mmCIF file of C-alpha atoms in Angstrom:
data_model
loop_
_atom_site.group_PDB
_atom_site.id
_atom_site.type_symbol
_atom_site.label_atom_id
_atom_site.label_comp_id
_atom_site.label_asym_id
_atom_site.label_seq_id
_atom_site.Cartn_x
_atom_site.Cartn_y
_atom_site.Cartn_z
ATOM 1 C CA MET A 21 -27.186 -58.828 47.276
ATOM 2 C CA LYS A 22 -24.160 -57.529 45.477
ATOM 3 C CA ILE A 23 -23.365 -55.693 42.582
ATOM 4 C CA TYR A 24 -19.904 -55.635 41.056
ATOM 5 C CA SER A 25 -18.083 -53.675 38.818
ATOM 6 C CA HIS A 26 -14.898 -51.342 37.932
ATOM 7 C CA GLU A 27 -14.766 -48.409 35.246
ATOM 8 C CA ASN A 28 -11.116 -49.963 33.488
ATOM 9 C CA GLN A 29 -13.475 -52.655 32.026
ATOM 10 C CA LYS A 30 -14.389 -50.545 29.349
ATOM 11 C CA LEU A 31 -10.712 -49.232 28.800
ATOM 12 C CA HIS A 32 -10.389 -52.907 26.337
ATOM 13 C CA HIS A 33 -11.550 -51.380 22.890
ATOM 14 C CA PRO A 34 -11.211 -54.458 19.941
ATOM 15 C CA LYS A 35 -11.137 -52.777 16.745
ATOM 16 C CA SER A 36 -10.307 -56.669 14.913
ATOM 17 C CA TYR A 37 -12.522 -59.630 14.685
ATOM 18 C CA PHE A 38 -11.217 -62.334 11.949
ATOM 19 C CA SER A 39 -13.872 -64.996 11.731
ATOM 20 C CA ARG A 40 -15.210 -67.630 9.347
ATOM 21 C CA GLY A 41 -12.415 -66.548 6.821
ATOM 22 C CA GLN A 42 -13.015 -62.618 7.439
ATOM 23 C CA MET A 43 -12.522 -59.223 9.475
ATOM 24 C CA ARG A 44 -15.876 -58.991 10.984
ATOM 25 C CA GLU A 45 -17.149 -55.807 13.195
ATOM 26 C CA PRO A 46 -16.179 -57.090 16.610
ATOM 27 C CA GLN A 47 -19.245 -57.592 18.891
ATOM 28 C CA GLU A 48 -17.008 -57.362 22.729
ATOM 29 C CA LYS A 49 -18.071 -53.360 23.081
ATOM 30 C CA PRO A 50 -17.306 -51.319 26.062
ATOM 31 C CA GLU A 51 -21.183 -49.833 25.342
ATOM 32 C CA ARG A 52 -22.129 -53.544 25.855
ATOM 33 C CA LEU A 53 -21.368 -52.758 30.315
ATOM 34 C CA VAL A 54 -22.666 -49.187 29.870
ATOM 35 C CA GLU A 55 -25.717 -51.058 29.247
ATOM 36 C CA LEU A 56 -25.681 -53.491 31.909
ATOM 37 C CA LEU A 57 -24.959 -50.756 34.495
ATOM 38 C CA LYS A 58 -28.017 -49.374 33.783
ATOM 39 C CA ALA A 59 -30.004 -51.772 34.732
ATOM 40 C CA PRO A 60 -28.928 -51.786 38.452
ATOM 41 C CA GLU A 61 -28.976 -48.055 38.927
ATOM 42 C CA GLU A 62 -32.415 -48.129 37.208
ATOM 43 C CA LEU A 63 -33.162 -50.940 40.207
ATOM 44 C CA GLY A 64 -32.249 -48.699 43.107
ATOM 45 C CA LEU A 65 -29.185 -50.736 43.812
ATOM 46 C CA ALA A 66 -25.694 -50.026 44.379
ATOM 47 C CA VAL A 67 -22.594 -50.943 42.764
ATOM 48 C CA THR A 68 -19.205 -52.032 44.590
ATOM 49 C CA THR A 69 -16.281 -51.016 42.516
ATOM 50 C CA ALA A 70 -14.131 -53.895 43.058
ATOM 51 C CA LYS A 71 -10.493 -53.696 44.745
ATOM 52 C CA ASP A 72 -7.494 -54.933 43.845
ATOM 53 C CA ILE A 73 -7.519 -58.124 45.551
ATOM 54 C CA GLY A 74 -3.745 -59.512 43.871
ATOM 55 C CA ILE A 75 -2.640 -61.478 40.345
ATOM 56 C CA ALA A 76 -2.020 -64.581 42.824
ATOM 57 C CA PRO A 77 -5.329 -65.798 41.904
ATOM 58 C CA ILE A 78 -5.011 -65.475 38.574
ATOM 59 C CA LEU A 79 -1.529 -67.483 38.595
ATOM 60 C CA ALA A 80 -3.304 -70.050 40.515
ATOM 61 C CA VAL A 81 -5.024 -71.124 37.147
ATOM 62 C CA HIS A 82 -3.384 -69.191 34.626
ATOM 63 C CA ASP A 83 0.623 -70.045 33.768
ATOM 64 C CA LEU A 84 2.623 -67.267 33.968
ATOM 65 C CA ASP A 85 4.189 -67.167 30.454
ATOM 66 C CA TYR A 86 0.759 -66.367 29.276
ATOM 67 C CA VAL A 87 -0.135 -63.671 32.253
ATOM 68 C CA ASP A 88 3.196 -62.319 31.052
ATOM 69 C CA PHE A 89 2.315 -62.352 27.442
ATOM 70 C CA LEU A 90 -1.141 -60.924 27.855
ATOM 71 C CA LYS A 91 0.068 -57.977 30.156
ATOM 72 C CA HIS A 92 3.157 -57.316 27.549
ATOM 73 C CA ALA A 93 1.677 -58.589 24.277
ATOM 74 C CA TYR A 94 1.284 -54.605 23.203
ATOM 75 C CA ASP A 95 4.408 -53.173 24.074
ATOM 76 C CA GLU A 96 6.049 -55.395 22.348
ATOM 77 C CA TRP A 97 4.146 -55.540 19.489
ATOM 78 C CA MET A 98 4.694 -51.624 19.281
ATOM 79 C CA ALA A 99 8.346 -52.469 19.231
ATOM 80 C CA ILE A 100 8.601 -53.958 16.002
ATOM 81 C CA ASP A 101 10.263 -51.306 13.269
ATOM 82 C CA GLU A 102 7.413 -52.007 10.603
ATOM 83 C CA GLU A 103 3.933 -50.959 10.927
ATOM 84 C CA MET A 104 2.089 -53.921 12.614
ATOM 85 C CA GLY A 105 -1.258 -52.426 12.894
ATOM 86 C CA GLU A 106 -2.519 -51.028 16.381
ATOM 87 C CA GLU A 107 -3.703 -54.755 18.088
ATOM 88 C CA VAL A 108 -1.350 -58.169 18.612
ATOM 89 C CA GLN A 109 -3.579 -59.934 15.918
ATOM 90 C CA THR A 110 -2.374 -62.997 14.180
ATOM 91 C CA THR A 111 -3.363 -65.648 11.781
ATOM 92 C CA VAL A 112 -0.699 -68.367 12.677
ATOM 93 C CA TYR A 113 -2.155 -70.732 15.140
ATOM 94 C CA ILE A 114 0.567 -73.131 16.406
ATOM 95 C CA GLN A 115 0.509 -73.867 20.640
ATOM 96 C CA ASN A 116 2.436 -76.502 20.409
ATOM 97 C CA ASN A 117 6.659 -77.217 18.772
ATOM 98 C CA ASN A 118 6.524 -72.943 19.167
ATOM 99 C CA PRO A 119 9.608 -71.697 21.657
ATOM 100 C CA GLY A 120 7.688 -68.108 21.704
ATOM 101 C CA LEU A 121 11.055 -66.598 20.349
ATOM 102 C CA GLY A 122 9.754 -62.763 19.134
ATOM 103 C CA ILE A 123 6.152 -61.549 19.803
ATOM 104 C CA LEU A 124 4.885 -62.970 16.532
ATOM 105 C CA ALA A 125 5.467 -66.393 17.711
ATOM 106 C CA LYS A 126 3.812 -65.551 21.484
ATOM 107 C CA ALA A 127 1.076 -64.196 19.249
ATOM 108 C CA ALA A 128 0.657 -67.730 17.461
ATOM 109 C CA LYS A 129 1.176 -69.676 20.706
ATOM 110 C CA TYR A 130 -1.362 -67.328 23.171
ATOM 111 C CA GLN A 131 -3.909 -66.477 20.852
ATOM 112 C CA ALA A 132 -6.077 -69.616 20.354
ATOM 113 C CA ASP A 133 -8.104 -68.007 17.294
ATOM 114 C CA GLY A 134 -9.286 -63.953 15.768
ATOM 115 C CA SER A 135 -11.035 -63.209 18.152
ATOM 116 C CA ALA A 136 -8.871 -61.983 21.070
ATOM 117 C CA PRO A 137 -7.119 -59.201 19.817
ATOM 118 C CA ILE A 138 -4.809 -56.979 22.845
ATOM 119 C CA GLY A 139 -5.041 -53.217 22.279
ATOM 120 C CA LYS A 140 -2.702 -51.132 24.869
ATOM 121 C CA TYR A 141 -5.235 -50.498 27.455
ATOM 122 C CA SER A 142 -6.609 -54.478 27.149
ATOM 123 C CA TRP A 143 -4.451 -55.889 29.914
ATOM 124 C CA THR A 144 -6.121 -53.547 32.395
ATOM 125 C CA SER A 145 -9.514 -54.535 30.987
ATOM 126 C CA ILE A 146 -8.735 -57.740 31.343
ATOM 127 C CA TYR A 147 -6.728 -57.597 35.073
ATOM 128 C CA TRP A 148 -9.813 -55.803 36.453
ATOM 129 C CA SER A 149 -12.046 -58.490 34.593
ATOM 130 C CA ALA A 150 -10.926 -60.919 36.752
ATOM 131 C CA GLN A 151 -9.982 -58.423 40.355
ATOM 132 C CA THR A 152 -14.243 -57.856 39.713
ATOM 133 C CA ALA A 153 -15.288 -61.731 39.634
ATOM 134 C CA LEU A 154 -12.511 -62.427 42.963
ATOM 135 C CA ASN A 155 -14.318 -59.779 44.810
ATOM 136 C CA ALA A 156 -16.765 -61.241 45.126
ATOM 137 C CA ALA A 157 -15.281 -64.634 46.142
ATOM 138 C CA ASP A 158 -13.662 -62.861 48.306
ATOM 139 C CA THR A 159 -16.906 -61.493 50.304
ATOM 140 C CA LEU A 160 -17.784 -65.525 50.322
ATOM 141 C CA LEU A 161 -14.002 -65.963 52.344
ATOM 142 C CA ASN A 162 -14.368 -63.641 55.126
ATOM 143 C CA ASP A 163 -18.453 -63.320 55.316
ATOM 144 C CA GLU A 164 -19.149 -65.306 58.394
ATOM 145 C CA ASP A 165 -22.712 -64.804 58.878
ATOM 146 C CA SER A 166 -23.944 -65.520 55.135
ATOM 147 C CA GLN A 167 -25.411 -62.445 54.134
ATOM 148 C CA ASN A 168 -24.340 -62.001 50.728
ATOM 149 C CA ASN A 169 -26.045 -65.240 49.266
ATOM 150 C CA VAL A 170 -26.251 -63.482 45.917
ATOM 151 C CA GLN A 171 -23.601 -61.958 44.130
ATOM 152 C CA ILE A 172 -23.403 -60.440 40.216
ATOM 153 C CA CYS A 173 -20.253 -59.500 38.676
ATOM 154 C CA LEU A 174 -20.560 -57.211 35.793
ATOM 155 C CA THR A 175 -17.182 -58.616 33.966
ATOM 156 C CA ARG A 176 -15.835 -57.770 30.679
ATOM 157 C CA PRO A 177 -13.681 -59.008 28.748
ATOM 158 C CA ALA A 178 -15.949 -62.305 29.465
ATOM 159 C CA GLY A 179 -13.585 -65.726 30.567
ATOM 160 C CA HIS A 180 -15.201 -68.980 30.224
ATOM 161 C CA HIS A 181 -13.094 -69.592 27.091
ATOM 162 C CA ALA A 182 -9.862 -68.257 28.279
ATOM 163 C CA ARG A 183 -7.712 -71.971 28.328
ATOM 164 C CA LYS A 184 -4.791 -72.042 30.924
ATOM 165 C CA ASN A 185 -2.472 -70.416 28.420
ATOM 166 C CA ALA A 186 -4.599 -69.676 25.362
ATOM 167 C CA ALA A 187 -7.017 -66.739 24.891
ATOM 168 C CA GLY A 188 -10.206 -66.921 21.950
ATOM 169 C CA GLY A 189 -13.465 -66.274 21.493
ATOM 170 C CA PHE A 190 -13.886 -63.014 23.690
ATOM 171 C CA CYS A 191 -11.818 -64.227 26.421
ATOM 172 C CA TYR A 192 -8.112 -63.629 28.414
ATOM 173 C CA LEU A 193 -8.286 -64.408 32.167
ATOM 174 C CA ASN A 194 -10.739 -67.862 32.810
ATOM 175 C CA ASN A 195 -12.711 -65.831 35.834
ATOM 176 C CA ALA A 196 -15.062 -68.125 36.487
ATOM 177 C CA ALA A 197 -12.440 -70.886 37.283
ATOM 178 C CA ILE A 198 -9.829 -68.209 38.679
ATOM 179 C CA ILE A 199 -12.760 -67.650 41.453
ATOM 180 C CA ALA A 200 -13.752 -71.758 41.345
ATOM 181 C CA GLN A 201 -10.124 -72.463 42.805
ATOM 182 C CA HIS A 202 -9.789 -68.784 44.954
ATOM 183 C CA LEU A 203 -12.890 -70.216 46.721
ATOM 184 C CA ARG A 204 -11.671 -73.602 47.568
ATOM 185 C CA GLN A 205 -8.723 -72.226 49.874
ATOM 186 C CA LYS A 206 -12.207 -72.944 52.201
ATOM 187 C CA PHE A 207 -15.258 -74.450 50.260
ATOM 188 C CA GLN A 208 -14.583 -78.157 49.560
ATOM 189 C CA LYS A 209 -17.164 -78.178 46.710
ATOM 190 C CA ILE A 210 -17.767 -75.414 43.961
ATOM 191 C CA ALA A 211 -20.554 -75.954 40.752
ATOM 192 C CA ILE A 212 -19.821 -74.087 37.933
ATOM 193 C CA ILE A 213 -23.511 -74.070 35.816
ATOM 194 C CA ASP A 214 -22.826 -71.894 32.156
ATOM 195 C CA THR A 215 -25.608 -70.997 30.305
ATOM 196 C CA ASP A 216 -24.140 -68.805 27.994
ATOM 197 C CA MET A 217 -24.679 -69.451 24.390
ATOM 198 C CA HIS A 218 -21.325 -70.741 23.803
ATOM 199 C CA HIS A 219 -19.799 -73.856 25.477
ATOM 200 C CA GLY A 220 -16.928 -72.992 28.181
ATOM 201 C CA GLN A 221 -14.243 -74.907 26.941
ATOM 202 C CA GLY A 222 -11.523 -73.047 28.972
ATOM 203 C CA ILE A 223 -13.259 -74.020 32.084
ATOM 204 C CA GLN A 224 -14.165 -77.804 30.819
ATOM 205 C CA GLU A 225 -10.359 -78.061 30.327
ATOM 206 C CA ILE A 226 -8.719 -76.917 32.994
ATOM 207 C CA PHE A 227 -11.550 -78.855 35.376
ATOM 208 C CA TYR A 228 -11.508 -82.144 33.211
ATOM 209 C CA ASP A 229 -9.554 -83.982 35.719
ATOM 210 C CA ARG A 230 -11.094 -82.817 38.749
ATOM 211 C CA LYS A 231 -13.674 -83.876 40.806
ATOM 212 C CA ASP A 232 -13.882 -81.040 43.706
ATOM 213 C CA VAL A 233 -15.575 -78.860 40.992
ATOM 214 C CA LEU A 234 -18.604 -79.794 38.904
ATOM 215 C CA TYR A 235 -19.018 -77.642 35.308
ATOM 216 C CA THR A 236 -22.134 -78.176 33.500
ATOM 217 C CA SER A 237 -22.835 -76.288 30.445
ATOM 218 C CA VAL A 238 -26.300 -75.369 28.585
ATOM 219 C CA HIS A 239 -24.896 -74.270 25.169
ATOM 220 C CA GLY A 240 -25.771 -74.257 21.099
ATOM 221 C CA SER A 241 -23.998 -77.638 19.666
ATOM 222 C CA PRO A 242 -20.661 -76.760 18.907
ATOM 223 C CA ILE A 243 -20.656 -78.764 15.495
ATOM 224 C CA ASN A 244 -20.393 -75.608 12.790
ATOM 225 C CA PHE A 245 -20.645 -73.046 15.714
ATOM 226 C CA TYR A 246 -18.108 -71.739 18.313
ATOM 227 C CA PRO A 247 -16.202 -73.396 19.447
ATOM 228 C CA VAL A 248 -16.619 -76.508 17.203
ATOM 229 C CA VAL A 249 -13.747 -78.616 19.427
ATOM 230 C CA ALA A 250 -15.169 -78.797 22.441
ATOM 231 C CA GLY A 251 -18.996 -79.030 24.418
ATOM 232 C CA HIS A 252 -20.182 -82.189 23.247
ATOM 233 C CA GLU A 253 -22.016 -84.271 25.375
ATOM 234 C CA HIS A 254 -19.379 -87.767 25.383
ATOM 235 C CA GLU A 255 -16.917 -84.838 26.640
ATOM 236 C CA ARG A 256 -17.447 -86.427 30.952
ATOM 237 C CA GLY A 257 -14.159 -85.662 32.569
ATOM 238 C CA GLU A 258 -10.858 -88.305 32.751
ATOM 239 C CA GLY A 259 -9.525 -89.755 36.267
ATOM 240 C CA GLU A 260 -11.003 -88.647 39.117
ATOM 241 C CA GLY A 261 -12.905 -86.092 37.449
ATOM 242 C CA TYR A 262 -15.168 -88.327 35.001
ATOM 243 C CA GLY A 263 -18.704 -87.443 35.231
ATOM 244 C CA TYR A 264 -18.006 -84.218 36.690
ATOM 245 C CA ASN A 265 -18.156 -82.891 33.360
ATOM 246 C CA ILE A 266 -21.122 -82.142 31.991
ATOM 247 C CA ASN A 267 -22.787 -81.117 28.824
ATOM 248 C CA PHE A 268 -26.004 -80.434 27.189
ATOM 249 C CA PRO A 269 -25.431 -78.879 23.680
ATOM 250 C CA MET A 270 -28.780 -77.929 22.431
ATOM 251 C CA PRO A 271 -29.697 -78.117 18.708
ATOM 252 C CA HIS A 272 -29.389 -74.814 16.383
ATOM 253 C CA GLY A 273 -32.809 -72.969 16.942
ATOM 254 C CA THR A 274 -34.220 -74.437 20.482
ATOM 255 C CA ASN A 275 -36.746 -72.383 21.780
ATOM 256 C CA GLU A 276 -37.196 -71.045 24.987
ATOM 257 C CA ALA A 277 -39.021 -74.142 26.495
ATOM 258 C CA GLY A 278 -35.894 -76.722 25.309
ATOM 259 C CA PHE A 279 -33.973 -74.313 27.009
ATOM 260 C CA PHE A 280 -35.413 -74.939 30.140
ATOM 261 C CA HIS A 281 -35.842 -78.745 29.547
ATOM 262 C CA TYR A 282 -31.466 -78.482 29.360
ATOM 263 C CA VAL A 283 -30.877 -75.894 32.440
ATOM 264 C CA ASP A 284 -33.723 -78.309 34.592
ATOM 265 C CA ARG A 285 -30.841 -81.272 33.589
ATOM 266 C CA SER A 286 -28.287 -78.903 34.515
ATOM 267 C CA ILE A 287 -29.704 -78.679 37.748
ATOM 268 C CA GLU A 288 -30.466 -82.103 38.680
ATOM 269 C CA SER A 289 -26.840 -82.015 38.377
ATOM 270 C CA LEU A 290 -26.139 -79.623 40.932
ATOM 271 C CA LYS A 291 -28.921 -81.165 42.915
ATOM 272 C CA ILE A 292 -27.248 -84.264 43.184
ATOM 273 C CA PHE A 293 -23.441 -82.675 43.652
ATOM 274 C CA ASP A 294 -24.856 -80.250 46.671
ATOM 275 C CA PRO A 295 -21.863 -78.218 46.622
ATOM 276 C CA ASP A 296 -21.014 -75.122 48.962
ATOM 277 C CA VAL A 297 -20.958 -72.420 46.597
ATOM 278 C CA ILE A 298 -22.417 -71.858 42.809
ATOM 279 C CA VAL A 299 -20.588 -70.106 39.808
ATOM 280 C CA HIS A 300 -23.091 -69.320 37.365
ATOM 281 C CA VAL A 301 -21.498 -67.954 33.809
ATOM 282 C CA LEU A 302 -24.379 -66.115 31.912
ATOM 283 C CA GLY A 303 -24.619 -65.390 29.118
ATOM 284 C CA PHE A 304 -27.498 -62.703 27.445
ATOM 285 C CA ASP A 305 -26.130 -64.458 23.887
ATOM 286 C CA VAL A 306 -29.195 -66.583 24.580
ATOM 287 C CA TYR A 307 -31.733 -63.918 23.613
ATOM 288 C CA LYS A 308 -33.751 -64.457 21.287
ATOM 289 C CA ASP A 309 -32.140 -61.174 19.141
ATOM 290 C CA ASP A 310 -28.498 -61.799 19.641
ATOM 291 C CA PRO A 311 -26.761 -62.130 17.230
ATOM 292 C CA GLN A 312 -24.991 -64.529 18.643
ATOM 293 C CA ALA A 313 -28.246 -66.898 19.384
ATOM 294 C CA LYS A 314 -28.886 -69.785 18.377
ATOM 295 C CA CYS A 315 -31.770 -70.644 20.678
ATOM 296 C CA HIS A 316 -34.714 -68.487 21.521
ATOM 297 C CA VAL A 317 -35.367 -66.677 25.189
ATOM 298 C CA SER A 318 -37.328 -63.847 26.340
ATOM 299 C CA THR A 319 -36.225 -61.197 28.817
ATOM 300 C CA GLU A 320 -38.922 -62.898 30.733
ATOM 301 C CA GLY A 321 -37.104 -65.919 30.399
ATOM 302 C CA PHE A 322 -34.051 -65.065 32.208
ATOM 303 C CA LYS A 323 -36.294 -63.987 35.595
ATOM 304 C CA THR A 324 -37.416 -67.393 35.592
ATOM 305 C CA LEU A 325 -33.550 -68.324 35.012
ATOM 306 C CA ALA A 326 -32.095 -66.396 38.214
ATOM 307 C CA GLN A 327 -35.751 -68.288 39.910
ATOM 308 C CA LYS A 328 -34.896 -71.352 39.089
ATOM 309 C CA LEU A 329 -31.106 -71.005 40.893
ATOM 310 C CA LYS A 330 -32.553 -69.151 43.571
ATOM 311 C CA ALA A 331 -35.133 -71.980 44.761
ATOM 312 C CA LEU A 332 -31.350 -73.913 44.473
ATOM 313 C CA ASN A 333 -30.401 -72.327 48.205
ATOM 314 C CA LYS A 334 -26.443 -72.037 47.952
ATOM 315 C CA PRO A 335 -24.363 -68.914 48.219
ATOM 316 C CA ILE A 336 -23.988 -67.907 43.925
ATOM 317 C CA ILE A 337 -21.775 -65.748 42.192
ATOM 318 C CA VAL A 338 -23.194 -64.685 39.026
ATOM 319 C CA LEU A 339 -20.923 -63.153 36.347
ATOM 320 C CA VAL A 340 -21.560 -61.715 34.177
ATOM 321 C CA GLU A 341 -20.509 -62.498 30.552
ATOM 322 C CA GLY A 342 -21.676 -62.881 26.735
ATOM 323 C CA GLY A 343 -24.461 -61.314 24.902
ATOM 324 C CA TYR A 344 -24.645 -58.960 22.112
ATOM 325 C CA CYS A 345 -27.492 -57.416 21.875
ATOM 326 C CA ILE A 346 -26.400 -53.885 23.257
ATOM 327 C CA GLU A 347 -29.742 -52.061 23.319
ATOM 328 C CA LYS A 348 -31.364 -55.420 25.526
ATOM 329 C CA LEU A 349 -28.847 -55.763 27.638
ATOM 330 C CA ASN A 350 -30.075 -52.936 30.175
ATOM 331 C CA GLU A 351 -33.708 -54.787 30.403
ATOM 332 C CA ASN A 352 -32.585 -58.230 30.421
ATOM 333 C CA LEU A 353 -30.235 -57.765 33.058
ATOM 334 C CA GLN A 354 -33.221 -55.826 34.962
ATOM 335 C CA ALA A 355 -35.549 -59.671 34.470
ATOM 336 C CA PHE A 356 -32.283 -61.305 35.615
ATOM 337 C CA ILE A 357 -31.928 -59.390 38.983
ATOM 338 C CA SER A 358 -35.717 -59.913 39.479
ATOM 339 C CA GLY A 359 -35.666 -63.300 39.445
ATOM 340 C CA PHE A 360 -33.585 -63.077 42.770
ATOM 341 C CA THR A 361 -35.822 -60.115 44.711
ATOM 342 C CA SER A 362 -38.869 -60.836 43.596
ATOM 343 C CA GLU A 363 -40.883 -63.086 46.501
ATOM 344 C CA LYS A 364 -42.593 -64.773 43.298
#
């Protein structure tokens, strides 16, 4: 097992979060990574500092003008000769028929909702979150003896809501999609299994018409719950990708047994697809006391989840994404890691 992270991911510190008609306290805080890093330390496991793989794998998934916006938006925002606030944040969302003339128009075009503000150091964290994930992919690409069958990436900000050209849901670059595309240099079939509380509509959108990348997601029903417009069972893919997008929306209030009922169905889809590599988007926001939870997974449940994935006996890259019950992140991650390291 290898675990990756990078200190620069702590620099992104959102101050604003506009959701459901009001400003709320941001839940995606640097303290999340601080707590996650305690888990490998207490288990005596090394954490590898990610190295720079470069921007090319990012641009293989995301539009150049969008990446340019993420990198330069804060400076453009601050250059306006009036008080704009300390973060790039908009209440205007117009992606189409928008030429992007001026930073306010760019924000309207590239920020899909009010939960992805851009501060002074946001790009640095966004970039190193992607690089952290890419380090695991690069290890598999260069690993001839399969000694790194399980790799865990402690990444923030998360990625699965990010579209090809829009940020939202605390996400900016779609790490799962970036590494799935990067892995295609060597591997023919990649499966992404997403067990975050929220549907990863960004991953779905990027691979919706492809059959080389299977996307299957277990998540809370999107009816009146983020991302609200995607994640329904009837969304199966299109063209040659039809059947390679499989959603399992859970009724709100689903218990742990119900969660694993859907996880087992998702895993059956993976077995049929028989991927060369599995990418797991792990969300600790399914934890029973998480402020975003609409289901009731226990700490022990994360060990069970890892054991089910381990039993597939495939190379797996885990991206730790959602999870906002900060005081339980350490304990929950330790439980998850133990599912890979224990004999039973």
